[in-house]
PDB file of C-alpha atoms in Angstrom:
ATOM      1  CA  UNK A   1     -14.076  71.053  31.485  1.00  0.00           C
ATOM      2  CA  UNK A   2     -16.814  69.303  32.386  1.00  0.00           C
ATOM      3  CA  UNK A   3     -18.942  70.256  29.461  1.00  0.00           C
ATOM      4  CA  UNK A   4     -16.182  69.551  27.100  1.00  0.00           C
ATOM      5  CA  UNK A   5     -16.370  65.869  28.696  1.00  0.00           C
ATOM      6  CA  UNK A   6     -19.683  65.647  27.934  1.00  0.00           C
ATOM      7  CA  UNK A   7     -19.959  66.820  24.360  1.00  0.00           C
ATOM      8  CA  UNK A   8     -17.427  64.354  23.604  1.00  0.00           C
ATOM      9  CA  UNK A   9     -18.751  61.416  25.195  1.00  0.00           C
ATOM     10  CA  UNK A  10     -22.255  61.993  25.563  1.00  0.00           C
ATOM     11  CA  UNK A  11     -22.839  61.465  21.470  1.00  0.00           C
ATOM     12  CA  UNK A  12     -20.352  58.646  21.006  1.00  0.00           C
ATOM     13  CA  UNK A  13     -21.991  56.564  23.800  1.00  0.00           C
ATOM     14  CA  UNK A  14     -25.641  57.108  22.443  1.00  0.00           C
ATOM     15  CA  UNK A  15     -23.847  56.035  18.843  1.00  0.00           C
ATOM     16  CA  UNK A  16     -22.314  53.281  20.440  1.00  0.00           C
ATOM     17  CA  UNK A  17     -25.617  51.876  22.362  1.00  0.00           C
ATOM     18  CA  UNK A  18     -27.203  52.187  18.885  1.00  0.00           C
ATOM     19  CA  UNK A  19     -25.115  50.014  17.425  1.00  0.00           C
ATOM     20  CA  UNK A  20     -24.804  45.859  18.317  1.00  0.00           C
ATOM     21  CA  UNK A  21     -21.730  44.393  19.470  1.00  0.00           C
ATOM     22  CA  UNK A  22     -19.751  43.033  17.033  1.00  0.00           C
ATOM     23  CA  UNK A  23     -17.689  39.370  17.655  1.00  0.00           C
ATOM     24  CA  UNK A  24     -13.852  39.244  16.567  1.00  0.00           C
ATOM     25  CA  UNK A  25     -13.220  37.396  13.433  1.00  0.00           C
ATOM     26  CA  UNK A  26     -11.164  34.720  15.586  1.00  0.00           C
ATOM     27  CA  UNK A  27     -10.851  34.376  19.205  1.00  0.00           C
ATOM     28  CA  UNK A  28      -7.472  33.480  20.743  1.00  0.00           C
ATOM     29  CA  UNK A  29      -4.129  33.053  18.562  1.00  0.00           C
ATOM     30  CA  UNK A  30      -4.684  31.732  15.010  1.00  0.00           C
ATOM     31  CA  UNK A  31      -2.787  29.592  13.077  1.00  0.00           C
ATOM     32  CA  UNK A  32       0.868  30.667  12.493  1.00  0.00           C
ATOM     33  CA  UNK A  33       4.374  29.604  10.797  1.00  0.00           C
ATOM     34  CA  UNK A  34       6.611  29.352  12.896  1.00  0.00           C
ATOM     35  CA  UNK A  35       9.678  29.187  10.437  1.00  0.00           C
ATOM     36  CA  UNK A  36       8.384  32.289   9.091  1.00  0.00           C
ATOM     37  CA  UNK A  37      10.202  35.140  10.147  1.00  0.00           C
ATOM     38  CA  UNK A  38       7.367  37.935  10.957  1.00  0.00           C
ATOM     39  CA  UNK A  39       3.723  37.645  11.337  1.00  0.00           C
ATOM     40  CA  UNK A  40       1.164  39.481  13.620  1.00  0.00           C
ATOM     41  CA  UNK A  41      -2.062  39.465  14.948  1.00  0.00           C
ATOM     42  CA  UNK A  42      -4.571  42.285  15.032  1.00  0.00           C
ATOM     43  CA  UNK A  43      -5.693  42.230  18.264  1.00  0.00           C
ATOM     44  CA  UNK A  44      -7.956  45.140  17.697  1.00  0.00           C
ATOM     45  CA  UNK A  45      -8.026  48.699  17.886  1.00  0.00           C
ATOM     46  CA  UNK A  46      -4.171  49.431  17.870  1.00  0.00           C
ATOM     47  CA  UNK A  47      -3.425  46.594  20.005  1.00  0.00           C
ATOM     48  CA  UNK A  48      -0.726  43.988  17.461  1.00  0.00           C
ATOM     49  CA  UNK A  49       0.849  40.943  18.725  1.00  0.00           C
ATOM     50  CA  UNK A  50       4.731  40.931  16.406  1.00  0.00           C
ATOM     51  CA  UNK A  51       5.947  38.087  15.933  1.00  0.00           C
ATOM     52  CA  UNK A  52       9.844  38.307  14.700  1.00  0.00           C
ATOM     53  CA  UNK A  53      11.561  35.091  15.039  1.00  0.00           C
ATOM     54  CA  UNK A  54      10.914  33.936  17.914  1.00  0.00           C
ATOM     55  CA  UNK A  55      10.455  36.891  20.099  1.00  0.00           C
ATOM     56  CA  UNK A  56       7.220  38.792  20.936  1.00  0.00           C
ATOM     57  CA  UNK A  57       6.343  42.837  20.646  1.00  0.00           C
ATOM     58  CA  UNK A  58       2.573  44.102  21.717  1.00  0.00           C
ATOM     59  CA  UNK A  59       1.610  47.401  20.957  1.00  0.00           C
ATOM     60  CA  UNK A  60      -0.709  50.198  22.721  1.00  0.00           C
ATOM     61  CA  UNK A  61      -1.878  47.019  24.968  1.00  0.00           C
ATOM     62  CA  UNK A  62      -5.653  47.469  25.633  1.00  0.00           C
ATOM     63  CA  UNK A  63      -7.394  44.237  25.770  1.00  0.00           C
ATOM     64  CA  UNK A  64      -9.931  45.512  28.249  1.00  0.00           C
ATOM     65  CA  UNK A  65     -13.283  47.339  27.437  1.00  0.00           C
ATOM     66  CA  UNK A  66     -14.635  50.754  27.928  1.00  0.00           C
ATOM     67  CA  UNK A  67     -13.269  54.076  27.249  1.00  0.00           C
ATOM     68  CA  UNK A  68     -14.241  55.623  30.224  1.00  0.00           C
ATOM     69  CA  UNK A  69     -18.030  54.920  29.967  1.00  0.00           C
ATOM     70  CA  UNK A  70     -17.829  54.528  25.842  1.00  0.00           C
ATOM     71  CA  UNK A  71     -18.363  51.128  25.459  1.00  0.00           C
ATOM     72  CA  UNK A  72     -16.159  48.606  23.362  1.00  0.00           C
ATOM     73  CA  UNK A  73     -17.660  47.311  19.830  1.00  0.00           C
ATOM     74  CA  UNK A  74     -15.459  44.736  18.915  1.00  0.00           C
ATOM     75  CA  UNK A  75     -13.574  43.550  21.929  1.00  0.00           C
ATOM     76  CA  UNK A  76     -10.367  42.211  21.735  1.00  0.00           C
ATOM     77  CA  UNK A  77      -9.387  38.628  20.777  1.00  0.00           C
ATOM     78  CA  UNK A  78      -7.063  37.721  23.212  1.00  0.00           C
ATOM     79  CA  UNK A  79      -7.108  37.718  26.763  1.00  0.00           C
ATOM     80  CA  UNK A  80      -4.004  38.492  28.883  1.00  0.00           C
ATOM     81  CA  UNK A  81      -3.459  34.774  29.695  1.00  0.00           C
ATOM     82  CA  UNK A  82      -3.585  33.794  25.549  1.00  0.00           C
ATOM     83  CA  UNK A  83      -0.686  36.356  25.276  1.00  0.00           C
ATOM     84  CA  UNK A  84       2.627  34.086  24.361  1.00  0.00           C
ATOM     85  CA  UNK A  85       6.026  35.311  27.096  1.00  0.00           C
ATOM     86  CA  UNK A  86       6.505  39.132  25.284  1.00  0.00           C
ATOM     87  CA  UNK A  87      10.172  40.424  24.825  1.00  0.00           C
ATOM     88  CA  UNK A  88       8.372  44.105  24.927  1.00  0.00           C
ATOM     89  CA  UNK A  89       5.435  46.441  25.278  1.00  0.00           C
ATOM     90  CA  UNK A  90       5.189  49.866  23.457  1.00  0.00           C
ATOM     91  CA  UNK A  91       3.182  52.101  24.002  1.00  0.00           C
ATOM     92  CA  UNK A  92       2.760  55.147  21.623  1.00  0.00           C
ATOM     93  CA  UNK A  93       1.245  57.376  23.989  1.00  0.00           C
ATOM     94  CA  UNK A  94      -0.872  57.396  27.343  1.00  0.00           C
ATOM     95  CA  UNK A  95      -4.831  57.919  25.734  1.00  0.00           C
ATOM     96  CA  UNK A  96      -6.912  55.245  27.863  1.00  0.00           C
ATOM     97  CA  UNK A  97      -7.597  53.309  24.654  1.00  0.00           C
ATOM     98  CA  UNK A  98      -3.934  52.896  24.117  1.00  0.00           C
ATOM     99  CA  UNK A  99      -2.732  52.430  27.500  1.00  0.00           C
ATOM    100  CA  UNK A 100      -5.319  50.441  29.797  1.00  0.00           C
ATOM    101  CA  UNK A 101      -4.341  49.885  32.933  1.00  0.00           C
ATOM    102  CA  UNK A 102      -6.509  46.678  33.605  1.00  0.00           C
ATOM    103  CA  UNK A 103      -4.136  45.133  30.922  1.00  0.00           C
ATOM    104  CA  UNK A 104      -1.325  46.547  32.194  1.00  0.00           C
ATOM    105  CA  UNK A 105      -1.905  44.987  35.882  1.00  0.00           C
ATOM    106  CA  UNK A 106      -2.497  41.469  34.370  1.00  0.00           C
ATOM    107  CA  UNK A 107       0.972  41.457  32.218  1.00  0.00           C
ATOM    108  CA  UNK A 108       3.740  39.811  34.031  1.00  0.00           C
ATOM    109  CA  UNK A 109       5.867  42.337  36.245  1.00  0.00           C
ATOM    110  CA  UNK A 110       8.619  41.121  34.396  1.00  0.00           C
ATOM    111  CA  UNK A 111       7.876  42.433  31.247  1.00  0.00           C
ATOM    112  CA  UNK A 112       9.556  45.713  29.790  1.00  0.00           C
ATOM    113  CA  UNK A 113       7.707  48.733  28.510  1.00  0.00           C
ATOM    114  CA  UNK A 114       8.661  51.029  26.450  1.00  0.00           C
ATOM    115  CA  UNK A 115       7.552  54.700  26.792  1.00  0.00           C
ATOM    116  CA  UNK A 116       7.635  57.658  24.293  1.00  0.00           C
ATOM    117  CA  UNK A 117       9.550  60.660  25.431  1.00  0.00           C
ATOM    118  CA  UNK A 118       7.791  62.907  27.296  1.00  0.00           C
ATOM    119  CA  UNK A 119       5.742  60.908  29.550  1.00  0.00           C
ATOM    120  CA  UNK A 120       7.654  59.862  32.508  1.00  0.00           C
ATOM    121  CA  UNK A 121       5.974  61.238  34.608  1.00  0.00           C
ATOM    122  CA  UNK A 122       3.099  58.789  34.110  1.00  0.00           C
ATOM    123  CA  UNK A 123       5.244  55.829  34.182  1.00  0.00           C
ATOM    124  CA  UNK A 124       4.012  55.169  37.973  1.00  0.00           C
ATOM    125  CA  UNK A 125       0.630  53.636  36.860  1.00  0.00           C
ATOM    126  CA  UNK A 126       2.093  50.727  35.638  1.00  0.00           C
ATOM    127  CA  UNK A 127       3.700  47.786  38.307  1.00  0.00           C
ATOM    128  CA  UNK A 128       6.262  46.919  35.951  1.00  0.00           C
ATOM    129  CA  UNK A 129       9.535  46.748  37.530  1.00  0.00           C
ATOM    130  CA  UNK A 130      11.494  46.923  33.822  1.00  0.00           C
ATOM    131  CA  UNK A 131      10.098  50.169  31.859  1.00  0.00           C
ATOM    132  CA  UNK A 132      12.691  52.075  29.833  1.00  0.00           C
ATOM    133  CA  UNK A 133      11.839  55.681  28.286  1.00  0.00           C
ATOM    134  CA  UNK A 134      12.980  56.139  24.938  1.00  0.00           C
ATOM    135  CA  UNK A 135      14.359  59.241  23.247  1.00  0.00           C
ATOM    136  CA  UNK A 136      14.107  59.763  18.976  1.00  0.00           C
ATOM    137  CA  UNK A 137      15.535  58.486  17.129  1.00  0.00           C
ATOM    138  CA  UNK A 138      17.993  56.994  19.357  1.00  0.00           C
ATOM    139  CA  UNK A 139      17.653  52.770  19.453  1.00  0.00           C
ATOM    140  CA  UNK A 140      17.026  50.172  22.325  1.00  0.00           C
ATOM    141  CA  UNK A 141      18.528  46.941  21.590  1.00  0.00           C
ATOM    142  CA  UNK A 142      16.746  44.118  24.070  1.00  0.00           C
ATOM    143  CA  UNK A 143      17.542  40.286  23.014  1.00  0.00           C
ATOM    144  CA  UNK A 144      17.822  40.259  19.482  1.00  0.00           C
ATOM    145  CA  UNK A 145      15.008  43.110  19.330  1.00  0.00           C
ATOM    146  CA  UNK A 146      15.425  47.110  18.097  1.00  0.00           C
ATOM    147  CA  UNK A 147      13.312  49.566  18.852  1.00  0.00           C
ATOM    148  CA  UNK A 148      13.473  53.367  17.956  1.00  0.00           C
ATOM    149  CA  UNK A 149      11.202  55.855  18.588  1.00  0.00           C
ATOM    150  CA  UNK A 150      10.419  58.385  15.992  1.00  0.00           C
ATOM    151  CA  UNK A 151       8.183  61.494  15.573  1.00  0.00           C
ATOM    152  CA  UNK A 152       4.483  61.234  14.601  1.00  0.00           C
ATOM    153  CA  UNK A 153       1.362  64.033  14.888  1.00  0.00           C
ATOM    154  CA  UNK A 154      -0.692  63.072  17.501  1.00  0.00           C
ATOM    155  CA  UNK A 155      -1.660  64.843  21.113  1.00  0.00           C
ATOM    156  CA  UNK A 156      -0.052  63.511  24.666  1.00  0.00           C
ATOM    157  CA  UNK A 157      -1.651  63.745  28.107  1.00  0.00           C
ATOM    158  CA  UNK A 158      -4.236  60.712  29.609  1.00  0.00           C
ATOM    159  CA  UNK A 159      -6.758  63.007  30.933  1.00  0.00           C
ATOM    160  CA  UNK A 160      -7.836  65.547  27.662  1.00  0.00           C
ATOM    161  CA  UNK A 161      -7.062  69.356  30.262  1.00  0.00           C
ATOM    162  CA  UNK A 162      -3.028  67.499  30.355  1.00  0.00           C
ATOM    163  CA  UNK A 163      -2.307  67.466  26.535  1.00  0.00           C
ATOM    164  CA  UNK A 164      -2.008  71.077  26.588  1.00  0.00           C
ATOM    165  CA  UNK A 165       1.951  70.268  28.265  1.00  0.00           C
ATOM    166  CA  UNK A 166       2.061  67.118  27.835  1.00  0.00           C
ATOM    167  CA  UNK A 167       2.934  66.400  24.364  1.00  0.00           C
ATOM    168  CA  UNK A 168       4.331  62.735  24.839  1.00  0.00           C
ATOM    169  CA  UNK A 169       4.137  60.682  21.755  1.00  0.00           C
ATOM    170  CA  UNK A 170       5.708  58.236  19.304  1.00  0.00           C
ATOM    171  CA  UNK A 171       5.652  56.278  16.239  1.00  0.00           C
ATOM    172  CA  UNK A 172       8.638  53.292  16.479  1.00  0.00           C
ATOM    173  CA  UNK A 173      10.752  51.201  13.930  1.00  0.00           C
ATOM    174  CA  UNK A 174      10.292  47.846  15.453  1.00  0.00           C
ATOM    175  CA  UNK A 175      13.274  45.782  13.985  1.00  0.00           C
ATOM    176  CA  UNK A 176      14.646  42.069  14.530  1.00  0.00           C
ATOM    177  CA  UNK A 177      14.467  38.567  12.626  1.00  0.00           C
ATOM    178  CA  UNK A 178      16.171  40.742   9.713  1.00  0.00           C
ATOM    179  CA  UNK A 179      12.459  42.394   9.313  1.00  0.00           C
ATOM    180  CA  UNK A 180      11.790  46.316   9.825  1.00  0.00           C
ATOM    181  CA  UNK A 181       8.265  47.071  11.266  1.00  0.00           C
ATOM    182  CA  UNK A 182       6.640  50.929  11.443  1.00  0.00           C
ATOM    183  CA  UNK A 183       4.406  51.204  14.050  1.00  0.00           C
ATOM    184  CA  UNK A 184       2.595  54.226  13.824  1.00  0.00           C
ATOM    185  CA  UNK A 185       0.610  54.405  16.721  1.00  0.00           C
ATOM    186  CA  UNK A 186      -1.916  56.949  16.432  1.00  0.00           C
ATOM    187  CA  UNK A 187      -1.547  60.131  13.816  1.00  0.00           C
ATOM    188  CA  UNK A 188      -2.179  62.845  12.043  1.00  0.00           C
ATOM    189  CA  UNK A 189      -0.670  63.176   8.538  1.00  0.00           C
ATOM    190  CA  UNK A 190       2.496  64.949   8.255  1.00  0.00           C
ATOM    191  CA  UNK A 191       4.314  64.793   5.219  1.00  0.00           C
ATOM    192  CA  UNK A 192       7.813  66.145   6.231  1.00  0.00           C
ATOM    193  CA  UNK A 193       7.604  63.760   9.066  1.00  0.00           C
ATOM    194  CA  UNK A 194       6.950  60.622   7.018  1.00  0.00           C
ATOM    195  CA  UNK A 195       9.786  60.886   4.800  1.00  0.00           C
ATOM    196  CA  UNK A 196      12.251  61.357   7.385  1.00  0.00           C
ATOM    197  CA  UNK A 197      11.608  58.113   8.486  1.00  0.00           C
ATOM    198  CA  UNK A 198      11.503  56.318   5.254  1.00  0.00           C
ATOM    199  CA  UNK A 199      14.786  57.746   4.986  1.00  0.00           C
ATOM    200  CA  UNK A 200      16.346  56.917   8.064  1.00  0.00           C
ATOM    201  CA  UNK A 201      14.926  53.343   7.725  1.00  0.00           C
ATOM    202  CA  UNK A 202      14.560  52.433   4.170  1.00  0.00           C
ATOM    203  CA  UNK A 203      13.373  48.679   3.193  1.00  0.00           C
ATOM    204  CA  UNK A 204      10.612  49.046   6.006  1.00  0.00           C
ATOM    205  CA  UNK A 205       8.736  45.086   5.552  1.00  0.00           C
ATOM    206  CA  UNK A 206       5.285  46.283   7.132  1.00  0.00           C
ATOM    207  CA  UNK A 207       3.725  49.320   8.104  1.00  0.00           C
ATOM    208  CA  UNK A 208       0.780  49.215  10.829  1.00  0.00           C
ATOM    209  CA  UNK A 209      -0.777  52.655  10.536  1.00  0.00           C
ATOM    210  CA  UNK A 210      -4.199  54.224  12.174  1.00  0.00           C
ATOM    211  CA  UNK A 211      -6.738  54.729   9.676  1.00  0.00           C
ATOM    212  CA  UNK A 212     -10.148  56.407  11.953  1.00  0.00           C
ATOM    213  CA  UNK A 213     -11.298  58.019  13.113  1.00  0.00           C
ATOM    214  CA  UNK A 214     -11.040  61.165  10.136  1.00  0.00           C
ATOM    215  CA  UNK A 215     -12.636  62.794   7.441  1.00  0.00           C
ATOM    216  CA  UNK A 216      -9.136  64.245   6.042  1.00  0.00           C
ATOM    217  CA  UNK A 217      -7.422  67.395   7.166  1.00  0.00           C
ATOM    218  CA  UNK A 218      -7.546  65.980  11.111  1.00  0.00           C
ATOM    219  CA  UNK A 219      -4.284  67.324  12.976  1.00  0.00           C
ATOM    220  CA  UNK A 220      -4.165  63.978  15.448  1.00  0.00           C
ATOM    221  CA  UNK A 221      -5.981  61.034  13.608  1.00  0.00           C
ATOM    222  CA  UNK A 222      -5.278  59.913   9.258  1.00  0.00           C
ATOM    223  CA  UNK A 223      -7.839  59.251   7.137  1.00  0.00           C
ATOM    224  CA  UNK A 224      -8.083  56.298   4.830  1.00  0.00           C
ATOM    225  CA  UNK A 225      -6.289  58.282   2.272  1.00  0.00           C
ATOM    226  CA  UNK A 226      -3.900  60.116   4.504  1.00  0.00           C
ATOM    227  CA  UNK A 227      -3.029  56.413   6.076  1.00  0.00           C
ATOM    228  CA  UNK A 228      -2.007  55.562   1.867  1.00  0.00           C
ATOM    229  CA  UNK A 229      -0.082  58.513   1.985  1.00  0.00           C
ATOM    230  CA  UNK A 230       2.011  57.358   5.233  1.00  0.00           C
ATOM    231  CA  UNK A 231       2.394  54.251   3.570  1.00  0.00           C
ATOM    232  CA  UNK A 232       4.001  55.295   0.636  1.00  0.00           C
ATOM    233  CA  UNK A 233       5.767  58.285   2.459  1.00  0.00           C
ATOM    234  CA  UNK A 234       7.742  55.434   4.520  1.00  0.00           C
ATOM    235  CA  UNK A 235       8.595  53.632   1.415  1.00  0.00           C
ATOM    236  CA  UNK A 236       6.973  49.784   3.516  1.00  0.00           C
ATOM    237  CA  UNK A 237       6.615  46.719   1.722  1.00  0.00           C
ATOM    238  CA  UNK A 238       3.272  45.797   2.995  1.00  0.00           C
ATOM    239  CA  UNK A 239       0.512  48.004   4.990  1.00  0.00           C
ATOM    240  CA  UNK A 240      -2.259  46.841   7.840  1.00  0.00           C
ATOM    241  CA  UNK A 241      -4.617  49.298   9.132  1.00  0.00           C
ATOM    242  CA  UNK A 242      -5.352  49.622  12.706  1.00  0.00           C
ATOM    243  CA  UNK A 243      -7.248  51.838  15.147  1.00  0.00           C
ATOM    244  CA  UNK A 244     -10.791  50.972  13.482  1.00  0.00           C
ATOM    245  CA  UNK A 245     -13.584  48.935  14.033  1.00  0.00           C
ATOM    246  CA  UNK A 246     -13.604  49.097  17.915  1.00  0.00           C
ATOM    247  CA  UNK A 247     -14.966  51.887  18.837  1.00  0.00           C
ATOM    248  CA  UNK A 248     -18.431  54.178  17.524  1.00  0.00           C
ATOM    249  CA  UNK A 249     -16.979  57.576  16.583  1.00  0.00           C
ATOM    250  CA  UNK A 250     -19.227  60.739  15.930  1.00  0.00           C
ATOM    251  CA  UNK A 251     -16.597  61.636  13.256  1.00  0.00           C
ATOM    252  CA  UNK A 252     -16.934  58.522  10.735  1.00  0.00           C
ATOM    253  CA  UNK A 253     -19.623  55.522  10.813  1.00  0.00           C
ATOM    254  CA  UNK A 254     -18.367  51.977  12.154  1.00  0.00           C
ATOM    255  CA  UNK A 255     -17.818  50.662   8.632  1.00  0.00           C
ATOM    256  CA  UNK A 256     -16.580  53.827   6.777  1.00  0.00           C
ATOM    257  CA  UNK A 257     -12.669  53.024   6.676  1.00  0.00           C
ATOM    258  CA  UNK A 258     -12.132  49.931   5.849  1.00  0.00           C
ATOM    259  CA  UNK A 259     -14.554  50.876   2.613  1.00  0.00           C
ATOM    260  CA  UNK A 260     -12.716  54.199   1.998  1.00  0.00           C
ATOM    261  CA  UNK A 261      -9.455  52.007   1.914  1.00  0.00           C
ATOM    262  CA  UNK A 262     -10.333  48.763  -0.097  1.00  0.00           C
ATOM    263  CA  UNK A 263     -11.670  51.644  -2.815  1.00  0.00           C
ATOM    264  CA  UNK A 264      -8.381  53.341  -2.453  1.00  0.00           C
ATOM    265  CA  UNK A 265      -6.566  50.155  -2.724  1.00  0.00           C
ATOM    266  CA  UNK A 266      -8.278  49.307  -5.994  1.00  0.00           C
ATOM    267  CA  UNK A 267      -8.152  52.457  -7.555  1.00  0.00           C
ATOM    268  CA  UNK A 268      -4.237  52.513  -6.901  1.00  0.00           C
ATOM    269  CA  UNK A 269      -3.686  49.115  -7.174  1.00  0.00           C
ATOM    270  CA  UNK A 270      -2.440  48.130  -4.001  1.00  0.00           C
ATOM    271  CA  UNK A 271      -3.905  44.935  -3.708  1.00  0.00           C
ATOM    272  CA  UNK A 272      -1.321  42.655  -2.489  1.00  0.00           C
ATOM    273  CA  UNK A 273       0.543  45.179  -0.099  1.00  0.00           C
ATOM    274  CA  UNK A 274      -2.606  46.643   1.839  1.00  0.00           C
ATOM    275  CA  UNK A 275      -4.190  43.769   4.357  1.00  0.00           C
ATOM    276  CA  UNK A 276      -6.955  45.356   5.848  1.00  0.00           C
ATOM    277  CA  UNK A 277      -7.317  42.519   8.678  1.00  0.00           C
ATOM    278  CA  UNK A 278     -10.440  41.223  10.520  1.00  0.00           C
ATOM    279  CA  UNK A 279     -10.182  41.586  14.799  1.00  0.00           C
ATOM    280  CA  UNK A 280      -8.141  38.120  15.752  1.00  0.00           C
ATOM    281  CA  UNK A 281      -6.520  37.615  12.176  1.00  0.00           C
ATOM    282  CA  UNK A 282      -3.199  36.558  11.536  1.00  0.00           C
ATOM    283  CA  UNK A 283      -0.601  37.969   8.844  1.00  0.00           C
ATOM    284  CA  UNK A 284       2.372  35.657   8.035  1.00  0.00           C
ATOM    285  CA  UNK A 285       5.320  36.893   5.366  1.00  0.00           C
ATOM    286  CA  UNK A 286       6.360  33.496   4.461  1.00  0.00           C
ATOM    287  CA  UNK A 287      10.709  33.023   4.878  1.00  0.00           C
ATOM    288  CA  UNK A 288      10.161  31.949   1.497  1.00  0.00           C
ATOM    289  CA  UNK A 289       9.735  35.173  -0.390  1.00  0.00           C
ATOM    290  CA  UNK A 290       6.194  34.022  -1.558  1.00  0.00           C
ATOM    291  CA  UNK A 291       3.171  35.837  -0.685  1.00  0.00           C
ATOM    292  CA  UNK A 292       2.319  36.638   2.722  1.00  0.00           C
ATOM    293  CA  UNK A 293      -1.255  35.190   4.091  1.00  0.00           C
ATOM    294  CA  UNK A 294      -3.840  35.786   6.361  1.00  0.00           C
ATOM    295  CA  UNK A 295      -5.537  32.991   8.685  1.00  0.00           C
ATOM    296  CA  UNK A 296      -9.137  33.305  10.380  1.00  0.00           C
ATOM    297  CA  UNK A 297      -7.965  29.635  11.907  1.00  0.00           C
ATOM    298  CA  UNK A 298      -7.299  28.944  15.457  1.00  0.00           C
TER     299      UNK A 298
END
């Protein structure tokens, strides 16, 4: 185990320490409408701040640092005290860079978390009083909020030796405001999978789907292309890539994805419905119907 540890980490830290730290394109909470009925923030990796109405949803919180000793690229742009009163936390599954405990402890006890199935048993870590474990498919209805877990193609455990029986992981429609949201979490492509949910939740508004790190074919993480794929596959409105950018991967260079996807967009003329954010940017669909816009303004 120990060598496994270190042929994973060892090259992605050298990669990492080769590369300079990179500043978010805005720090703290941009510029926003409030009479608009969804917008979100990329807080960076696959950490997103909903907005829907007037009630708040973060995902995969993780506004700390390190992955173990893997450093952080682009941190996050918010701080736990910058984080408006949330309605709910999901997390899609318990990987350190998607569950980090240092944000965790600095969230108000207060809050609820949501957990996918299959991972009680690591719902001690957090000092949340109000955590609920959800089941597929099956919704959770909190204050004007519903969430539903659904199945995505990823691996479960926190500690690499416990994914082979833990196998605790989620995607979730995120719904409220009269907006749908698909959360993706972190994924492999799988077709089947994809366009069950598009048919159990047709007219999804925005899709928020992991696009590194991949070079195609990966059972746990999409691709640029595979990420298209997902997007069309759930039949969303609008796309923003997450889960890129933050951290040095020995699988794809830094900059790779959000290249392979602009390219992608272009080529299948997507421009318009793929928003392939900056760390600390805000999206806003207007209650209008017009365009929706992005914001680099505090």
């Amino acid at each position: 185990m120990g060598r496994v540890v270190t042929a994973l980490v060892v090259p992605s830290l050298i990669a990492a320490c080769a590369g300079p730290r990179r500043e978010p394109a805005v720090r703290g909470l941009p510029k926003d409408d409030p009479a608009a009925p969804l917008s979100i923030v990329w807080v960076g990796h696959a950490t997103v701040l909903i907005r829907l109405g007037r009630r708040y949803v973060l995902t995969d919180p993780n506004l700390g640092g390190a992955i173990f000793v893997v450093p952080r690229i682009t941190p996050a742009s918010l701080m736990p005290d910058e984080l408006p009163p949330l309605q709910l936390v999901l997390l899609s599954h318990l990987h350190v860079d998607h569950f980090d405990r240092w944000t965790m402890s600095r969230l108000p006890r207060s809050t609820e978390v949501i957990f996918p199935p299959g991972t009680s048993a690591y719902t001690g870590f957090i000092h949340q009083a109000r955590k609920d474990v959800s089941k597929f498919w099956e919704p959770i209805e909190r204050g004007g909020i519903t969430i539903t877990a659904v199945p995505v193609k990823h691996v479960g455990g926190r500690f690499m030796v416990d994914a082979l029986w833990n196998k605790g992981y989620a995607g979730y429609i995120v719904e409220g405001a009269g907006k749908r949201i698909f959360f993706a979490g972190d994924t492999g492509y799988d077709k089947n999978a994809f366009i069950e949910v598009g048919k159990r939740f047709p007219g999804i508004d925005l899709a928020l789907i992991p696009i590194a790190p991949a070079k195609g074919g990966n059972l746990s993480h999409a691709d640029p292309e595979e990420a298209v794929h997902i997007f069309r596959d759930v039949g969303a409105k609008y796309m923003i890539p997450i889960h890129f950018e933050a951290y040095h991967s020995t699988a794809v260079p830094l900059d790779l994805p959000r290249k392979q996807l602009l390219e992608i967009v272009a080529q299948q003329h997507l421009e318009g419905r793929v928003f392939a954010l900056y760390t600390g940017e805000r999206w806003v669909e207007p209650e209008d119907g017009s365009p929706p816009w992005v914001t680099r303004e505090k």
